[in-house]
Every structure is written in C-alpha cells, then in structure tokens.
GROMACS .gro file of C-alpha atoms in nm:
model
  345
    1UNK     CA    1  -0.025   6.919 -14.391
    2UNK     CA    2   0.095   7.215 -14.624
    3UNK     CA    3   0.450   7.180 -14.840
    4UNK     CA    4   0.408   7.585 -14.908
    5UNK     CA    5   0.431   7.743 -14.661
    6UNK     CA    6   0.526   7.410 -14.462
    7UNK     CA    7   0.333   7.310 -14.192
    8UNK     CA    8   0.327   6.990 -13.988
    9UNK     CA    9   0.152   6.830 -13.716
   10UNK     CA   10   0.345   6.660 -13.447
   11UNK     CA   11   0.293   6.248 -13.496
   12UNK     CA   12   0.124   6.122 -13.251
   13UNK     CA   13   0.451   5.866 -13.169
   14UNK     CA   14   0.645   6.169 -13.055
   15UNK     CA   15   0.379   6.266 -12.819
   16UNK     CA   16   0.430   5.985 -12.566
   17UNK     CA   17   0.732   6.127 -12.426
   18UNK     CA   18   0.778   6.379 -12.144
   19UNK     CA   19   0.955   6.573 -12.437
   20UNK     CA   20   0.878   6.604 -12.767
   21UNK     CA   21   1.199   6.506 -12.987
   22UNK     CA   22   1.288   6.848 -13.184
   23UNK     CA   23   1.289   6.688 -13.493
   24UNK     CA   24   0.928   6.645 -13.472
   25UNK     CA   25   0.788   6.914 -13.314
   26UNK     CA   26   0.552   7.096 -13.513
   27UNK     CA   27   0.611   7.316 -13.715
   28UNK     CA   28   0.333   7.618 -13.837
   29UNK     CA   29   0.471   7.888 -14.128
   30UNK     CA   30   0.270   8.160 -14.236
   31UNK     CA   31   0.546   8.249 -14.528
   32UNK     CA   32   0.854   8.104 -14.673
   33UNK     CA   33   1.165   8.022 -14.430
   34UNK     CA   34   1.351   8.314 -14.487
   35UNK     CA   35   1.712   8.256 -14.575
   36UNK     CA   36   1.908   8.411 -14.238
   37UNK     CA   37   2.265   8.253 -14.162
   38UNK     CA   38   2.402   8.317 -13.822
   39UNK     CA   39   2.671   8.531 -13.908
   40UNK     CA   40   2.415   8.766 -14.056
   41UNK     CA   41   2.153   8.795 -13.816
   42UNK     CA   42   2.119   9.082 -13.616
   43UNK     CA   43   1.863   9.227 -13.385
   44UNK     CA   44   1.739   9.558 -13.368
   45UNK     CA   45   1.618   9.710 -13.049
   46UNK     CA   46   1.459  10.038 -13.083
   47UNK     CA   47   1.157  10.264 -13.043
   48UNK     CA   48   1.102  10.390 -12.713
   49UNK     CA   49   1.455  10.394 -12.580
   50UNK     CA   50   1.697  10.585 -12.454
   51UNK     CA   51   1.974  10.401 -12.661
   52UNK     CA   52   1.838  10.213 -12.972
   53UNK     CA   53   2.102   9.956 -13.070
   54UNK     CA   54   2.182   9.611 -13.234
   55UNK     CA   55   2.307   9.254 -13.179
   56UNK     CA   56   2.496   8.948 -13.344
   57UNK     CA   57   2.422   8.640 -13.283
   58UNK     CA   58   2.772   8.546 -13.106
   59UNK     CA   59   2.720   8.864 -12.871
   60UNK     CA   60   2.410   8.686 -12.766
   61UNK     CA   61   2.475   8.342 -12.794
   62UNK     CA   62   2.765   8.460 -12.483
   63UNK     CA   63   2.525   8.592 -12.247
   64UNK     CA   64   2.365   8.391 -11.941
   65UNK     CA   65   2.107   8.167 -12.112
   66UNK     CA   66   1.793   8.022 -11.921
   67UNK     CA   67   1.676   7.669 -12.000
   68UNK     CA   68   1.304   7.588 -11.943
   69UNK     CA   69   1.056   7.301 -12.105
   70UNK     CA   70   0.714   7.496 -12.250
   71UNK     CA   71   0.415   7.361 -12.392
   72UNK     CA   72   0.396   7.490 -12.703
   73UNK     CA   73   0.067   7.475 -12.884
   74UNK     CA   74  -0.087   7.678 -13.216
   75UNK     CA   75  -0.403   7.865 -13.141
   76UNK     CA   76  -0.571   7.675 -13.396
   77UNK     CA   77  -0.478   7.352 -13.249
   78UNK     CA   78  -0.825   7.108 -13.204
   79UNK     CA   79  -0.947   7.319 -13.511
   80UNK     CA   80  -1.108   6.991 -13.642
   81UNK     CA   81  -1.318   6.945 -13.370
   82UNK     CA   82  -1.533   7.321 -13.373
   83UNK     CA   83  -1.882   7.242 -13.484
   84UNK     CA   84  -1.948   7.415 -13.721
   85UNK     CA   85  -1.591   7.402 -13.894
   86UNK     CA   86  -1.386   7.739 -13.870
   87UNK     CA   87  -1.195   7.834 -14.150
   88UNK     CA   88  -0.788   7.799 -14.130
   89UNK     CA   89  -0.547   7.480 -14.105
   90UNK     CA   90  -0.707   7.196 -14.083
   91UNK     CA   91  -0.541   7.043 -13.716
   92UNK     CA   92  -0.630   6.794 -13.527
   93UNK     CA   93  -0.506   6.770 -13.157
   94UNK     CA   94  -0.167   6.775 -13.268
   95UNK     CA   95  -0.016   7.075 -13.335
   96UNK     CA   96   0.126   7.107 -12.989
   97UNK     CA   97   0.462   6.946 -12.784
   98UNK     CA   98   0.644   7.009 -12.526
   99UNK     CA   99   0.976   7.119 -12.581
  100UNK     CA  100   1.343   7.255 -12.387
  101UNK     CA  101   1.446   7.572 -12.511
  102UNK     CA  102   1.720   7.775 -12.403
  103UNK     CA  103   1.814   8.164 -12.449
  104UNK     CA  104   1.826   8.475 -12.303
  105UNK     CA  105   1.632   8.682 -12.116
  106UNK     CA  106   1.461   9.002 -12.308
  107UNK     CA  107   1.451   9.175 -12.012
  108UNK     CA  108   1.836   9.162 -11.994
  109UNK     CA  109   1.875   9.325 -12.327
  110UNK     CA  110   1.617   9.614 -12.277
  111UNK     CA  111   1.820   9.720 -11.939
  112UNK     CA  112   2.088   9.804 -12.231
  113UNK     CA  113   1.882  10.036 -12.383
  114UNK     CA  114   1.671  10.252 -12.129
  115UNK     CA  115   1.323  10.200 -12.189
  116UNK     CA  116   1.112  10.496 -12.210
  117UNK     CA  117   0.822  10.470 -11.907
  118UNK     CA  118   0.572  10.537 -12.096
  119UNK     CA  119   0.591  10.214 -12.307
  120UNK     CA  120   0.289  10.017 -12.314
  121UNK     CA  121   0.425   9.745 -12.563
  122UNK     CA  122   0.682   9.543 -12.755
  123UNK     CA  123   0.609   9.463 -13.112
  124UNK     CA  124   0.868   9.181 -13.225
  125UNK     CA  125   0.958   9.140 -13.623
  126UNK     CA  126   1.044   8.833 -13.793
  127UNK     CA  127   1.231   8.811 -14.097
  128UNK     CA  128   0.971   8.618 -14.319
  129UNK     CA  129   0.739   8.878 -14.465
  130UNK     CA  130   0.434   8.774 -14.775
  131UNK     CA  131   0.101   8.831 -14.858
  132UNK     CA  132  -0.156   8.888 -14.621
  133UNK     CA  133  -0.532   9.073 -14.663
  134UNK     CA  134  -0.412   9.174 -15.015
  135UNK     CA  135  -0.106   9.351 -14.935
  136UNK     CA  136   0.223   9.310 -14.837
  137UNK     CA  137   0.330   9.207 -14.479
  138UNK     CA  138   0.586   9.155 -14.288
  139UNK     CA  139   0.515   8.851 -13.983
  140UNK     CA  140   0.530   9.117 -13.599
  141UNK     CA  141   0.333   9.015 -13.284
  142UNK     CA  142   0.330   9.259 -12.955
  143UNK     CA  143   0.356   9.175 -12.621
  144UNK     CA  144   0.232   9.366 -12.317
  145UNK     CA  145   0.531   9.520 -12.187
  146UNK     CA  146   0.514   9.328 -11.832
  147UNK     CA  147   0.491   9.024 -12.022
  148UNK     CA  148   0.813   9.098 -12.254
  149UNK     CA  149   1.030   9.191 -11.987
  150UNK     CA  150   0.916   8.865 -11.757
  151UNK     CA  151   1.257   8.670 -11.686
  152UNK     CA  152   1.116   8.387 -11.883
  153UNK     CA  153   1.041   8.555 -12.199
  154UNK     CA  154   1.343   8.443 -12.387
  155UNK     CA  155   1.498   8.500 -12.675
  156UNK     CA  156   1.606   8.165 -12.807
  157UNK     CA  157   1.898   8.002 -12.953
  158UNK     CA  158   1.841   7.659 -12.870
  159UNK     CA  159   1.581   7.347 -12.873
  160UNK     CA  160   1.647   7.075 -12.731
  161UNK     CA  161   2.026   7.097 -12.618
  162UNK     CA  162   2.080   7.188 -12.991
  163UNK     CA  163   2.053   7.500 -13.248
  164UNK     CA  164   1.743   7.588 -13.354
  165UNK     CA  165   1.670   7.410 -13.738
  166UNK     CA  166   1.564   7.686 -13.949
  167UNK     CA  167   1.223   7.555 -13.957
  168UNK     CA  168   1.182   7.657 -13.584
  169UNK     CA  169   1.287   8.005 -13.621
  170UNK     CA  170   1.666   7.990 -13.649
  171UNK     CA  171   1.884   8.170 -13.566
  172UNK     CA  172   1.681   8.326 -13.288
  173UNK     CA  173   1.304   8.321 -13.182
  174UNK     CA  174   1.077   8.450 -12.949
  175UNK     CA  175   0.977   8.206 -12.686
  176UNK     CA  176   0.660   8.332 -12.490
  177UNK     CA  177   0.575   8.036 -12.189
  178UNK     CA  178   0.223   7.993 -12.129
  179UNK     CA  179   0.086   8.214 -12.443
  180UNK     CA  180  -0.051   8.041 -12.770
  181UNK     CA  181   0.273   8.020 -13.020
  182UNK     CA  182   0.165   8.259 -13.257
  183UNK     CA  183   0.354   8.475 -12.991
  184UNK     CA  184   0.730   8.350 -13.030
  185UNK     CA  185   0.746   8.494 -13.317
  186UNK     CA  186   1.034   8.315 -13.522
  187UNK     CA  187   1.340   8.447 -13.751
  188UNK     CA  188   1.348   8.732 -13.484
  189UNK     CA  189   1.516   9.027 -13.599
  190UNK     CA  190   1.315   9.342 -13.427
  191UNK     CA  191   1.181   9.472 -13.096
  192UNK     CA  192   1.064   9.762 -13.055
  193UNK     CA  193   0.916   9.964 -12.789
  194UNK     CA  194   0.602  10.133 -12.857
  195UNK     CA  195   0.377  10.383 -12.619
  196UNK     CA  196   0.030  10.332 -12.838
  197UNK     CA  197  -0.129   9.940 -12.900
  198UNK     CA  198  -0.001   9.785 -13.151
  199UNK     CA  199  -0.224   9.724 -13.450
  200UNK     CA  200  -0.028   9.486 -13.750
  201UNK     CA  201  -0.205   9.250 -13.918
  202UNK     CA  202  -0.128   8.962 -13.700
  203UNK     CA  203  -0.240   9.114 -13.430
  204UNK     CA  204  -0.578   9.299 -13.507
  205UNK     CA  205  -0.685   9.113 -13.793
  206UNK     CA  206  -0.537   8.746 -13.770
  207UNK     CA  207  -0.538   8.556 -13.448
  208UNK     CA  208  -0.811   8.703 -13.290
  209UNK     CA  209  -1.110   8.574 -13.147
  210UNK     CA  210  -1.365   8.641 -13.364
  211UNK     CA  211  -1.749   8.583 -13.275
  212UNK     CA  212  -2.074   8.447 -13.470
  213UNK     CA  213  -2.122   8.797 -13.568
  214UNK     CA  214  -1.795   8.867 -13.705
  215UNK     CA  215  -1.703   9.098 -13.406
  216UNK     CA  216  -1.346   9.038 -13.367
  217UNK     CA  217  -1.291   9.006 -12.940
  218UNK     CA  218  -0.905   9.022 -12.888
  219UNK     CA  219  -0.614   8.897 -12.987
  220UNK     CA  220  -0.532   8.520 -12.845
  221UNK     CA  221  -0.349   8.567 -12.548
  222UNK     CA  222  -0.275   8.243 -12.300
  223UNK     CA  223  -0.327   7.889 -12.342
  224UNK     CA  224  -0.625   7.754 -12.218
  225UNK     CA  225  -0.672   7.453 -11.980
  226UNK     CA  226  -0.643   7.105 -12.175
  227UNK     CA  227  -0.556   6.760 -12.142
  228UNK     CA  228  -0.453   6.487 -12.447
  229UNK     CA  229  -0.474   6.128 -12.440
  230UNK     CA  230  -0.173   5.916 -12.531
  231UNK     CA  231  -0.278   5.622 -12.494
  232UNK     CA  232  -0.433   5.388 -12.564
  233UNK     CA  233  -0.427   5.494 -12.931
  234UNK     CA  234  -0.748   5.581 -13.127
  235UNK     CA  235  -0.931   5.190 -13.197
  236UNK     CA  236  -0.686   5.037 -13.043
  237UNK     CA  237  -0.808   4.671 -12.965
  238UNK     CA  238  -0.780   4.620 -12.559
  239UNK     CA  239  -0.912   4.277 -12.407
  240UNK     CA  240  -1.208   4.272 -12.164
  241UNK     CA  241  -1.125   4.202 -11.826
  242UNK     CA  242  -0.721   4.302 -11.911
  243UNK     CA  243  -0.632   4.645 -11.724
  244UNK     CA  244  -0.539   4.883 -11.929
  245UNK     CA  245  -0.330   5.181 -11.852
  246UNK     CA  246  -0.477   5.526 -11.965
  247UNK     CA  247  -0.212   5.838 -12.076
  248UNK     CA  248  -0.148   6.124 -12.140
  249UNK     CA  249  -0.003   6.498 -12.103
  250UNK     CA  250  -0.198   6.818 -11.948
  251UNK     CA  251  -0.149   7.159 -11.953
  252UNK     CA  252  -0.258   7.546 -11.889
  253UNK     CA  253  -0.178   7.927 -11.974
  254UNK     CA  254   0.003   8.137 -11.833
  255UNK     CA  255   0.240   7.902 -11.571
  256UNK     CA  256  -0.061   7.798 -11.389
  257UNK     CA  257  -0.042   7.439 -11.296
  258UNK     CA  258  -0.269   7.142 -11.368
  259UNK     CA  259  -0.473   7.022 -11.022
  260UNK     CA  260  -0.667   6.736 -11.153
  261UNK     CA  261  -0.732   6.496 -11.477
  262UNK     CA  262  -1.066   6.318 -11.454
  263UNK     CA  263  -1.147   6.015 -11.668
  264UNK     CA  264  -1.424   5.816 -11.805
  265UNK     CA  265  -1.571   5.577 -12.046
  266UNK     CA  266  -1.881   5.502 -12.191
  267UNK     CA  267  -1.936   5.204 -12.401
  268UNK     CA  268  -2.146   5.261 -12.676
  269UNK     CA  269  -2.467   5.092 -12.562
  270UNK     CA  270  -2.503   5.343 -12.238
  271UNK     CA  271  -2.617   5.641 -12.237
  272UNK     CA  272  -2.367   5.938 -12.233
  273UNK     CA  273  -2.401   6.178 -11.926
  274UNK     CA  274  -2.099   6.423 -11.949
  275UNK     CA  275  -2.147   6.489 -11.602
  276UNK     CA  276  -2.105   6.123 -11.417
  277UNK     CA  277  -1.869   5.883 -11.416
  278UNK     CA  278  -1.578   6.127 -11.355
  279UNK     CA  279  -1.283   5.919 -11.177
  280UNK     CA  280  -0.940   6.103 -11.072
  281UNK     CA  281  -0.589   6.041 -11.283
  282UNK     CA  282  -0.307   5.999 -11.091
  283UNK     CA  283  -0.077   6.327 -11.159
  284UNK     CA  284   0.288   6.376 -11.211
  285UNK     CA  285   0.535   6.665 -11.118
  286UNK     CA  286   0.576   6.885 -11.441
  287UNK     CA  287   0.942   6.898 -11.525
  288UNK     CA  288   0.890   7.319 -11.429
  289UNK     CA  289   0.597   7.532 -11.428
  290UNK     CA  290   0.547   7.609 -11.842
  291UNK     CA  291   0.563   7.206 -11.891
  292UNK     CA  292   0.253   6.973 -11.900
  293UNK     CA  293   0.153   6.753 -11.708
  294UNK     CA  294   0.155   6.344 -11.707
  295UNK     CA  295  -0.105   6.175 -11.617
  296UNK     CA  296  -0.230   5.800 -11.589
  297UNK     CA  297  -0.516   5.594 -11.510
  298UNK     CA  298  -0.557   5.212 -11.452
  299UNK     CA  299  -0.902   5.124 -11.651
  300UNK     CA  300  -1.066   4.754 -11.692
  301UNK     CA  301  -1.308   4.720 -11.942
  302UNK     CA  302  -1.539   4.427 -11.823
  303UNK     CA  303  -1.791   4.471 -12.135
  304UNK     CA  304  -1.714   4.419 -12.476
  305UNK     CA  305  -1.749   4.702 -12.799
  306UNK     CA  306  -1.712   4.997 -12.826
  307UNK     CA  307  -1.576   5.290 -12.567
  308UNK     CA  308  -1.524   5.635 -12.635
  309UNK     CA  309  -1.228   5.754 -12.315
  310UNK     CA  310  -1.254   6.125 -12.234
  311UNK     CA  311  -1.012   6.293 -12.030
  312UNK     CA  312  -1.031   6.675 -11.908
  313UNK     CA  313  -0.836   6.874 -11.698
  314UNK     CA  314  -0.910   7.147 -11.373
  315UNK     CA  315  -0.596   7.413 -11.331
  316UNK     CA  316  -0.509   7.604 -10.980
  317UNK     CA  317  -0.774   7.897 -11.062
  318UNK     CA  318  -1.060   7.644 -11.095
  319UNK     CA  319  -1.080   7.643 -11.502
  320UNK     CA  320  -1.206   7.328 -11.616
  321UNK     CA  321  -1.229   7.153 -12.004
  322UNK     CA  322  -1.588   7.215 -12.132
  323UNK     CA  323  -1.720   6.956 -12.328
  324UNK     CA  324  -1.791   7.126 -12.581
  325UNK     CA  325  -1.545   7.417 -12.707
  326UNK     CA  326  -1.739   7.770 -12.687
  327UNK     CA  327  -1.705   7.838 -13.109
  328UNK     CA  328  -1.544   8.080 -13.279
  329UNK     CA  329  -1.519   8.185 -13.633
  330UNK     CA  330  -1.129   8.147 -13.679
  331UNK     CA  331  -1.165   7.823 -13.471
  332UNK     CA  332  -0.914   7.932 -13.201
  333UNK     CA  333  -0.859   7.792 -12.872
  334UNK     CA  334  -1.031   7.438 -12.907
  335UNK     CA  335  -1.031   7.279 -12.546
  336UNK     CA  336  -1.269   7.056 -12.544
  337UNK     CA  337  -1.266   6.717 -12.308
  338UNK     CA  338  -0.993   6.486 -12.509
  339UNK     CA  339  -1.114   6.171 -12.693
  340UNK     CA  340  -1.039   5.847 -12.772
  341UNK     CA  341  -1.236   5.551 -12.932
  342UNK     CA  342  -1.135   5.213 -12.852
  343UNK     CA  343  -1.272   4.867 -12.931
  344UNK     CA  344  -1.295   4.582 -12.622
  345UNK     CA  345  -1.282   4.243 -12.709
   0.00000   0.00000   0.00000
C-alpha cells in the first residue's frame, strides 16, 4: 500500500489458512525499519524498580519461551468501509492474520527487577523514531500494568517457528494477545515502569478514538468482535442449484471466545432486512484462546444474480457485529457484518 514507510495488507490467498504464512502477514510501519542486528540489541528495563537493568538478545533468547497463535489485527483495519471516510491508511479487511509467535514472558523479566507498587504502567520503546505532529518522536505505547505482567504478554523472538524478519519487529517485539497491534510495539528496546499515565504521542494523540466533535475518547484498547469471509471470493461465479460452501475466520478482544457466526444472503431483487434471515455457521475449536475462529456454512443458491453474503459474529459476553460500524474520525475499530458479493448463474 505504502513503499515509505512500508505497509502491506495481507493477500487475501494467505487468509484461507488456519495460519497466516509469516511471509505474508501484514505488515504496518509508522517510520523506517531501524537498522538493529541481534548482537546489538539490548533491552532496557527501568523506571520504577528496585534494580533497573539490561538484556542481550542471547540472554533472552535462553529463557523459557511460550508459544501461542494471536489474531493480530491494525486498529485501522475495515478503514474503507466507515461512511463517511476517516482519514489514515487506506485498508480494507485485510490488515489482520493470525499468526504463532513465541517468546518470553514480561512478567518473568520484571520479577528481576523489583517493581515499585505504586506502578500504574509500562511504557515500551521501539527503536524506530520520525516525525510525528511536527516534532520529533520516538514510536512508545503503555500498557496497564496488569496487562504487561499477564503470562501471555510476551516478548517475542519468533513467528512462525522462525526469527522474526525485520519487517515484523526483529530482533524482539511486543506481542499483546487480544489488544489492537498498535500495542506490540516492534524493534523493542525499552520498558519502563511508570507511577503517572502515560501520555506520548501514540498514545494520547494517535490511536485514539476520536468522536464527530473531535473529542478524543481513549486510546484503542482490545479487539472488537468480528468475523471475515474467505470464501467464496468477492464475484466469484457459483452455479444455481450447486451447494456452495461458505468460509471464513472469527475473532474477539481480549481472549474471549467466539459463540456463534450467523449467515445470510440476499439476492439483489429482495429486499434487505438486516435483521432476518440469520442462519447458524458451524464453528471450529480455535487452535488456543487469542486465535480465531473457523467457521463454515453449506449455502444453495436456487435463484440466479446477484447475492451480497454477510457473516457476523456473537462472543461469550454477548457482543455482537453491528451492521453498521459506530464512526469515528480516525476510522478505528471497523466491525461491521463481513461482506461478500457473488454472482449465481
């Protein structure tokens, strides 16, 4: 999409799997890849601690690692679809995968240091730094500090049973399961512990909601509910009275698993009530509790023309897909029913 800073979309191929390869996964910059071999990178943990230190990347690469699959998915992902359009990358329902990292624990490396009680936050520097707002910046996200120090937050080494490419955040990034990416912060070379809210750029002035009025209304936080349709692919021809088989992946924030996927189709000559027609997917077991969700459903078109397929999704707490996203100025958080227009002959 962008060759400076690079930025990709996932192709829509890749998406069929379980897994998205690594080699496709998408990829969103904000600055240049910062040059930052192995052998050099270290990472500073400091701030609120007893015992502020560092580490290389073969001390960490020797610790106990975790391995977990995570839908990973840019806040800005759906952007395309926010009526009227929201500033910012132009993606459509693409910039998301699910992917296997592996790494280590954050929690395991703050034990190290003594954290200081009254800590209320992490903030966690990358090494790629720019322009932003007219002045210089350097790329830091916080977390809330139950949220850093949950066993899954991981600092990682590894995608995919291989090193990280340097266009996913090698040598080590932040991997955050259930939040919106922005949060595994990438090229990871600081953490530190803070006892006041954190207020950097990305976090107060970028990647926030922001409303009609220009009231900014916190920072993005968890992934929302959301399903995506696989297949068949967008005006794909399909044969009338030939069953066809309906796909695709689900997901939600915050390791809260999928309950349902509801389909339905409306050809082009009926009229479209969001609310009928509604017939249950057949569900899957996610490969672990930050992984989507496959789903399938047997349709047979017995009209000819045109269909548009919608999917959407209902999680454990009850959130559903709206039909429409809620807007937002920065376009953030696009969940919307997924679509797909198909042609019966």
């Amino acid at each position: 999409m962008t060759s400076d800073p690079y930025n990709a979309q996932t192709p829509a191929a890749a998406l069929v799997p379980r897994l998205t390869p690594a080699d496709a996964l998408f990829v969103r910059s904000h600055f240049d890849v910062p040059d930052l071999p192995a052998d050099r990178w270290r990472l500073r943990i400091d701030g609120a601690v007893g015992t502020p230190y560092s580490i290389g990347y073969d001390e960490l690469t020797a610790l106990p690692h975790r391995e977990v699959d995570v839908v990973m998915e840019c806040a800005g992902n759906g952007r395309t679809r926010m009526t009227p359009p929201a500033p910012g990358l132009a993606w459509g329902e693409r910039a998301v995968g699910c992917a296997r990292f592996a790494g280590v624990p954050f929690q395991s490396l703050v034990e190290r240091a003594g954290l200081d009680p009254a800590t209320v936050e992490f903030v966690f520097t990358g090494a790629d730094s720019g322009m932003a707002h007219g002045r210089p910046t350097t790329f830091a996200r916080s977390l809330p500090r139950a949220l850093a120090l949950h066993p899954d937050t991981l600092l990682v080494t590894r995608l995919d049973g291989a090193p990280l490419t340097p266009a996913h955040g090698a040598p080590v990034r932040l991997v955050v399961p259930g939040r919106f990416a922005v949060a595994d912060v990438k090229w990871l070379t600081g953490a530190r512990a803070v006892t006041d809210p954190f207020e950097g750029v990305f976090q107060t002035e970028e990647y926030v909601y922001v409303d009609s009025a220009g009231r900014p209304e916190g920072p993005v936080g968890e992934l929302l509910v959301k399903s995506l349709i696989t297949a068949p692919e967008p005006d794909e021809d399909l044969r009338r009275g030939q069953e066809t088989e309906v796909r695709g992946h689900a997901w939600s924030g915050g390791g809260v698993a999928v309950r349902r996927v509801e389909v339905r189709a409306v050809h082009e000559d009926e009229p479209d009530e969001p609310e009928t027609g509604w017939q249950d997917a057949e569900l899957d077991r996610p490969s672990g509790p930050y992984a989507w969700t496959d789903w399938s459903f047997r349709w047979t078109p017995r009209t000819p023309g045109r269909y548009r397929i919608l999917a959407r999704a209902t999680d454990a707490e009850g959130a559903v897909q709206p039909t429409r996203a809620p807007w937002n100025a920065r376009g953030y958080g696009c969940n919307a029913v997924a679509v797909a227009d198909v042609v019966v002959v």
